[in-house]
CSV table of N, CA and C in Angstrom, one decimal:
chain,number,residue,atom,x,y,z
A,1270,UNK,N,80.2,333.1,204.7
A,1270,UNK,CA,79.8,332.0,205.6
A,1270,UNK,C,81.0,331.3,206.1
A,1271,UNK,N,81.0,331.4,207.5
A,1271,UNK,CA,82.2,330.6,208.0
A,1271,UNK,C,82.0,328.5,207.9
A,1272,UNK,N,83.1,328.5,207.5
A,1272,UNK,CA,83.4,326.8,207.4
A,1272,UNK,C,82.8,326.3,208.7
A,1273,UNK,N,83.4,326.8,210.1
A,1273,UNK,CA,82.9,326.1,211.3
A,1273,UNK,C,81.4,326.3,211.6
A,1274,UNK,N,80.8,326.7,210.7
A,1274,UNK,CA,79.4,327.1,211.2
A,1274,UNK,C,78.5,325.7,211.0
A,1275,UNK,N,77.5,325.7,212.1
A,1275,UNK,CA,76.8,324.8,212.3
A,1275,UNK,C,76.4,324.2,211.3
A,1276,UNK,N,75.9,325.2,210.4
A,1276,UNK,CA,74.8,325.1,209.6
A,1276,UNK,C,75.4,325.3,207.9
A,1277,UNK,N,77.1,324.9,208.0
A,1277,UNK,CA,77.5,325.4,206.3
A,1277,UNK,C,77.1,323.9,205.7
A,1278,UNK,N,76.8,323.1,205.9
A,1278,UNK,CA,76.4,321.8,205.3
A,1278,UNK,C,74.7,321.9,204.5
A,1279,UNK,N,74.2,322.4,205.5
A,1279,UNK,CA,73.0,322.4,205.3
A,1279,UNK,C,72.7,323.9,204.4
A,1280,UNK,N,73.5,324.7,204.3
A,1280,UNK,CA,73.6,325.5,203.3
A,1280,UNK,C,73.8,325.5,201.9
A,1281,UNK,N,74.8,324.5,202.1
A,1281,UNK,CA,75.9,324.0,201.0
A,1281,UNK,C,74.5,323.2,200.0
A,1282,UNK,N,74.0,322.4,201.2
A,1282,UNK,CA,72.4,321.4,200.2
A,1282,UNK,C,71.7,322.3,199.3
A,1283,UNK,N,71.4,323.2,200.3
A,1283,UNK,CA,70.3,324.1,199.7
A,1283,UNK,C,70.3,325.1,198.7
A,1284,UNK,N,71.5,325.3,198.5
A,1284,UNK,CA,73.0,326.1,196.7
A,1284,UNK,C,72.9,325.2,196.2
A,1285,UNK,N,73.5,323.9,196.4
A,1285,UNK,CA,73.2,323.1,195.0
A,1285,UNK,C,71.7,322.2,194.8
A,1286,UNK,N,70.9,322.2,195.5
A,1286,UNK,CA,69.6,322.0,195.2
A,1286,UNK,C,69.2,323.4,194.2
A,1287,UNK,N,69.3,324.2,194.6
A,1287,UNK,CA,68.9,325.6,193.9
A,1287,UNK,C,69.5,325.8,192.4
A,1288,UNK,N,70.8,325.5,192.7
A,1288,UNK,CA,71.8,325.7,191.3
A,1288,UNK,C,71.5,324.4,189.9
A,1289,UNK,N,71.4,323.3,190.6
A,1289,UNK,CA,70.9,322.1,190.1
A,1289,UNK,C,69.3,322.6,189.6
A,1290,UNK,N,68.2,322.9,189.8
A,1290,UNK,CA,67.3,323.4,189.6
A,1290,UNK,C,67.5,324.8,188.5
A,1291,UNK,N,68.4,325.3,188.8
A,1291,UNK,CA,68.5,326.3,187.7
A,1291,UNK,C,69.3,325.7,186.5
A,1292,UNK,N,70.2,325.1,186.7
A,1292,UNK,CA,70.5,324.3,185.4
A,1292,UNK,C,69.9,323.2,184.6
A,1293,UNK,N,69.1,322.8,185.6
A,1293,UNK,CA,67.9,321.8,184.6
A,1293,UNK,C,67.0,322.6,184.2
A,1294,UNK,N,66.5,323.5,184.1
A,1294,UNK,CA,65.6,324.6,183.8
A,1294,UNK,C,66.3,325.2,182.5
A,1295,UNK,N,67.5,325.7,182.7
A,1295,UNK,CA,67.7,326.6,181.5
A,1295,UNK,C,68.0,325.8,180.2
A,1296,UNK,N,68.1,324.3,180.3
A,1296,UNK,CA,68.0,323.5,179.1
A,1296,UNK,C,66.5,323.0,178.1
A,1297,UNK,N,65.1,323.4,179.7
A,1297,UNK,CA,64.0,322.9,179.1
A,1297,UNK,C,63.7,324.1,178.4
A,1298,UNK,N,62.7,323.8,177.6
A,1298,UNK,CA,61.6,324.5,176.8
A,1298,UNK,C,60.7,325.5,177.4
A,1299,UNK,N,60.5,325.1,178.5
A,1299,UNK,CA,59.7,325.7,178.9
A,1299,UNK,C,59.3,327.2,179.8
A,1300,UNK,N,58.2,327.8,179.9
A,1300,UNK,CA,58.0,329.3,180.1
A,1300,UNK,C,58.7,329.7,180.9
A,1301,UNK,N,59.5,331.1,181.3
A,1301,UNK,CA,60.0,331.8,182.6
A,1301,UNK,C,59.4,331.4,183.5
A,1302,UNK,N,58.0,331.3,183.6
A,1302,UNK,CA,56.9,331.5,184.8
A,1302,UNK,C,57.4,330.1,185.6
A,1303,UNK,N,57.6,328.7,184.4
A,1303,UNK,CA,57.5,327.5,184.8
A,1303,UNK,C,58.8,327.3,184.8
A,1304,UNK,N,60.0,327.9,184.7
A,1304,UNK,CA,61.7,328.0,184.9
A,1304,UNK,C,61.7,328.2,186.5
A,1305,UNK,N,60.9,329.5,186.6
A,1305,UNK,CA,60.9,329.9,188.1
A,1305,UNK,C,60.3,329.2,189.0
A,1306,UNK,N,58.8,328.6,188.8
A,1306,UNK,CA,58.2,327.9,189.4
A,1306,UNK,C,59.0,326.4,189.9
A,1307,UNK,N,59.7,325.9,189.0
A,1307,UNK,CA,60.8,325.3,188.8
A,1307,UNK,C,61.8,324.9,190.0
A,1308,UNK,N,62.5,326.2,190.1
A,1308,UNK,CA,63.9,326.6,190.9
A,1308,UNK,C,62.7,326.9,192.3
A,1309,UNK,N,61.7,327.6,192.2
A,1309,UNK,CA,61.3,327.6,193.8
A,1309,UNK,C,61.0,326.5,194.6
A,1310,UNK,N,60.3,325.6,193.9
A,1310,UNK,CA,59.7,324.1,194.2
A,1310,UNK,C,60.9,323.3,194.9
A,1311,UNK,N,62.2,323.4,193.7
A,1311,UNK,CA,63.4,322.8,194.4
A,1311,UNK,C,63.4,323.7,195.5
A,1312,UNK,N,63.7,325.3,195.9
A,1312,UNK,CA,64.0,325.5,197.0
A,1312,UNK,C,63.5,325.1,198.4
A,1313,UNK,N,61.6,325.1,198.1
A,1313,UNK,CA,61.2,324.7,199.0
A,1313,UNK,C,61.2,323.1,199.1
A,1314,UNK,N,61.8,322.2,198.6
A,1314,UNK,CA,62.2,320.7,198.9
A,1314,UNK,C,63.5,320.5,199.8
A,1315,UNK,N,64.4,321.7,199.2
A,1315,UNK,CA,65.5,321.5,199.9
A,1315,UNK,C,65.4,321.5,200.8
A,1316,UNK,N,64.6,322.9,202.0
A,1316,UNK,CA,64.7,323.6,202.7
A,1316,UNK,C,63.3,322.2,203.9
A,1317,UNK,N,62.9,321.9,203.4
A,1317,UNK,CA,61.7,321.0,203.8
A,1317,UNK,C,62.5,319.8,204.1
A,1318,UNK,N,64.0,319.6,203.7
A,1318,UNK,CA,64.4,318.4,203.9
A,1318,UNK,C,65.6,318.4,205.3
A,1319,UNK,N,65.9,319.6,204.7
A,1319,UNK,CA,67.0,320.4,205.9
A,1319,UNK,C,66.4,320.4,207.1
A,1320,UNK,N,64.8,320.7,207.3
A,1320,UNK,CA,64.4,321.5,208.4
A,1320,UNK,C,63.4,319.9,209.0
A,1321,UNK,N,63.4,318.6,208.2
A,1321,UNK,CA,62.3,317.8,208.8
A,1321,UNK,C,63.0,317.2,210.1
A,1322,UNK,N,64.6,317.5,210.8
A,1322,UNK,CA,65.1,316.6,211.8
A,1322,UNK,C,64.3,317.8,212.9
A,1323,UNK,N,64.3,319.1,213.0
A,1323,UNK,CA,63.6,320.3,213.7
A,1323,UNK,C,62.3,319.8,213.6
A,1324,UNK,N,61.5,319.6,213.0
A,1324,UNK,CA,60.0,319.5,213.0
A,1324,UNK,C,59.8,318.3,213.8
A,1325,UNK,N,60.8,317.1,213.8
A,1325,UNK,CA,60.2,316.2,214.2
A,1325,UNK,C,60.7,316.6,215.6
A,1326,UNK,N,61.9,317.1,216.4
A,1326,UNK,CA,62.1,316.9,217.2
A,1326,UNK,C,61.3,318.1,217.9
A,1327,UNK,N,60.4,319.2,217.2
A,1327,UNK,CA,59.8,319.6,218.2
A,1327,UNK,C,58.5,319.1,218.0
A,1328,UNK,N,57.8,318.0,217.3
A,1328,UNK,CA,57.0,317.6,217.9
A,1328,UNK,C,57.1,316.6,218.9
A,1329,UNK,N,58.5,316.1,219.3
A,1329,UNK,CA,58.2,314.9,220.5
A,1329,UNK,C,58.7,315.9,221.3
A,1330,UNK,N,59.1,316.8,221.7
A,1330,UNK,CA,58.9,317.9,222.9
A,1330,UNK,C,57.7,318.6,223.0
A,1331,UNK,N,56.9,318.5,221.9
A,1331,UNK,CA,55.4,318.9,222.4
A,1331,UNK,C,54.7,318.1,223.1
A,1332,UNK,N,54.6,316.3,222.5
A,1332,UNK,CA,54.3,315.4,222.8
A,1332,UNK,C,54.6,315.3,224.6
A,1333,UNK,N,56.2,315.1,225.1
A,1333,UNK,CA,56.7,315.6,226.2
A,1333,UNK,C,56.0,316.7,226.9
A,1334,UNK,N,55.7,317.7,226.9
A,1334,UNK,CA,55.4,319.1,226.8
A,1334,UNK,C,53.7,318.5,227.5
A,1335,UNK,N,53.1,318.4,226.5
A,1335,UNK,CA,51.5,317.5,226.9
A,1335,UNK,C,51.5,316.9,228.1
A,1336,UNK,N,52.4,315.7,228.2
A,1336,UNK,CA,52.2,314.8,229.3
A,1336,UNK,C,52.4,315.4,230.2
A,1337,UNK,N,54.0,316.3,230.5
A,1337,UNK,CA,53.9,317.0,231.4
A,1337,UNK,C,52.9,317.8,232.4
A,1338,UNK,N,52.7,318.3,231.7
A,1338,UNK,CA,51.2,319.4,231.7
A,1338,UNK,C,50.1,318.5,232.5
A,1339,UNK,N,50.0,317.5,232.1
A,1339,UNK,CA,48.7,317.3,232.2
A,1339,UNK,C,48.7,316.9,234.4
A,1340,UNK,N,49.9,317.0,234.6
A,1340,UNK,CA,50.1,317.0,236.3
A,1340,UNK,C,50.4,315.5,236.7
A,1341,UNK,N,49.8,314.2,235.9
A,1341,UNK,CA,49.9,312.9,236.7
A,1341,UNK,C,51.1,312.8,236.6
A,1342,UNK,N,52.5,313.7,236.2
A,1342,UNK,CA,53.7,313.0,236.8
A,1342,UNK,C,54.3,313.7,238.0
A,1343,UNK,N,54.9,313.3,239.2
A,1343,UNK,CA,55.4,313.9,240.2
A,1343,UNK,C,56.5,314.4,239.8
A,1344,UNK,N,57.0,315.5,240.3
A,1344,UNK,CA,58.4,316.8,240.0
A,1344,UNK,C,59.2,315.8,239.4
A,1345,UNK,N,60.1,315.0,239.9
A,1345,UNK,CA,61.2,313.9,239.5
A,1345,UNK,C,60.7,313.1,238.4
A,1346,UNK,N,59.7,312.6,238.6
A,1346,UNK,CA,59.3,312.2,237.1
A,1346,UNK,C,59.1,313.1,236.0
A,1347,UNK,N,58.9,314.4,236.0
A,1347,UNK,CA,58.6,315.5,234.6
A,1347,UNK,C,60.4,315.8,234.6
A,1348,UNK,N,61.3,316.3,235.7
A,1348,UNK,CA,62.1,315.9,235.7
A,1348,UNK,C,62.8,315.4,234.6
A,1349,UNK,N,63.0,313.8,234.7
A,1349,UNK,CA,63.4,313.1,234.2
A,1349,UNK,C,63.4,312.7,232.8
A,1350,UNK,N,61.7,312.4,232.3
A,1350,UNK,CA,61.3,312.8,231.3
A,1350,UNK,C,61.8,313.5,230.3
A,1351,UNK,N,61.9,315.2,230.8
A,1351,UNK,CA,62.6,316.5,230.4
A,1351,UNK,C,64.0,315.8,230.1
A,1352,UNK,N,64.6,315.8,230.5
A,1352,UNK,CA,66.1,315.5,230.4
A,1352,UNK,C,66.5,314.2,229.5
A,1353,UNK,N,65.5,313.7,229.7
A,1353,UNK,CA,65.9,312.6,228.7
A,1353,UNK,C,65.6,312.7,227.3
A,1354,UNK,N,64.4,313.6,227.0
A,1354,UNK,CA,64.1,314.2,225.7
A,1354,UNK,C,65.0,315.0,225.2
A,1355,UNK,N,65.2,316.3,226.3
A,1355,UNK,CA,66.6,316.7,225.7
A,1355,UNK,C,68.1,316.0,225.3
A,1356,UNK,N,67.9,315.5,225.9
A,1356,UNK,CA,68.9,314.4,225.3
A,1356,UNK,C,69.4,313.6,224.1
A,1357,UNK,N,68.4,313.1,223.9
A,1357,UNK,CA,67.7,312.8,222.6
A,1357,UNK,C,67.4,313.8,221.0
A,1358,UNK,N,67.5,314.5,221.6
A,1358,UNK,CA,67.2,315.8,220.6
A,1358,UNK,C,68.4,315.7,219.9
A,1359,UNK,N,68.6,316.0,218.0
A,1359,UNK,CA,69.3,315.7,217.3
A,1359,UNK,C,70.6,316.7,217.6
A,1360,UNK,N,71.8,316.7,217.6
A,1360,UNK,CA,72.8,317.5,218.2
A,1360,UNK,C,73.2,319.0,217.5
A,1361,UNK,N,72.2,318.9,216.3
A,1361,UNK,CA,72.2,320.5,215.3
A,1361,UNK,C,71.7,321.2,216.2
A,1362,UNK,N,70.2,320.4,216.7
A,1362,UNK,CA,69.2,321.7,217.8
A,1362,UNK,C,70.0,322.1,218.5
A,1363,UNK,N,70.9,321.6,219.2
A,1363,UNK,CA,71.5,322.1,220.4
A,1363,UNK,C,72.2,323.4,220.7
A,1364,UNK,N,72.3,324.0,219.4
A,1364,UNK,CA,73.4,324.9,218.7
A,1364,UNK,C,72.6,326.5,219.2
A,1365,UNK,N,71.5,326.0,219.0
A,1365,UNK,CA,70.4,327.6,219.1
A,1365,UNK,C,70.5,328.1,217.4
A,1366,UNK,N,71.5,328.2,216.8
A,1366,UNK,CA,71.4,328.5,215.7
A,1366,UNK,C,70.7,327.7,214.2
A,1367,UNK,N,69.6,328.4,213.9
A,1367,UNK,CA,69.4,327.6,212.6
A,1367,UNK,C,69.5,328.0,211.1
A,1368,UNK,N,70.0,329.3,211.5
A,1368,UNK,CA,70.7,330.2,210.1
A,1368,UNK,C,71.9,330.6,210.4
């Protein structure tokens, strides 16, 4: 994985969320099944935490997306709108890349 890459930060979380999970695990008591169940739970936390700035920002471009649609804005006003959402959108989106 390259250093300049968008996304080595948010990789970096989601290794040591994973690794952290596998070292609290191999000290408990408890079954393989619940070791693993364990380490997945963290993975999907990590990964749910990395990915909630994308969820939010595509639902206020849905939201955007809706109004549009619905025709009461004139060209320059959907326009506008558009551009200002994109705008707004957190500066990772912008990358295209999310792996």
């Amino acid at each position: 994985m390259q250093n300049d890459s968008p996304n080595t930060e948010r990789y970096i979380a989601i290794a040591r969320a994973c690794l952290k999970a596998i070292n609290d695990t191999a000290a408990n008591s408890g079954s393989r099944e619940e070791k693993i169940d364990a380490v997945y739970q963290a993975i999907d936390t990590a990964f749910q935490a990395e990915f909630a700035e994308y969820r939010q920002a595509t639902a206020i471009m849905a939201t955007v997306l809706e109004r549009i649609a619905t025709g009461d804005l004139d060209a320059e006003k959907a326009a506008s709108l558009a551009r200002k959402t994109l705008a707004q959108q957190p500066a990772n989106t912008k990358t295209g890349q999310m792996h």
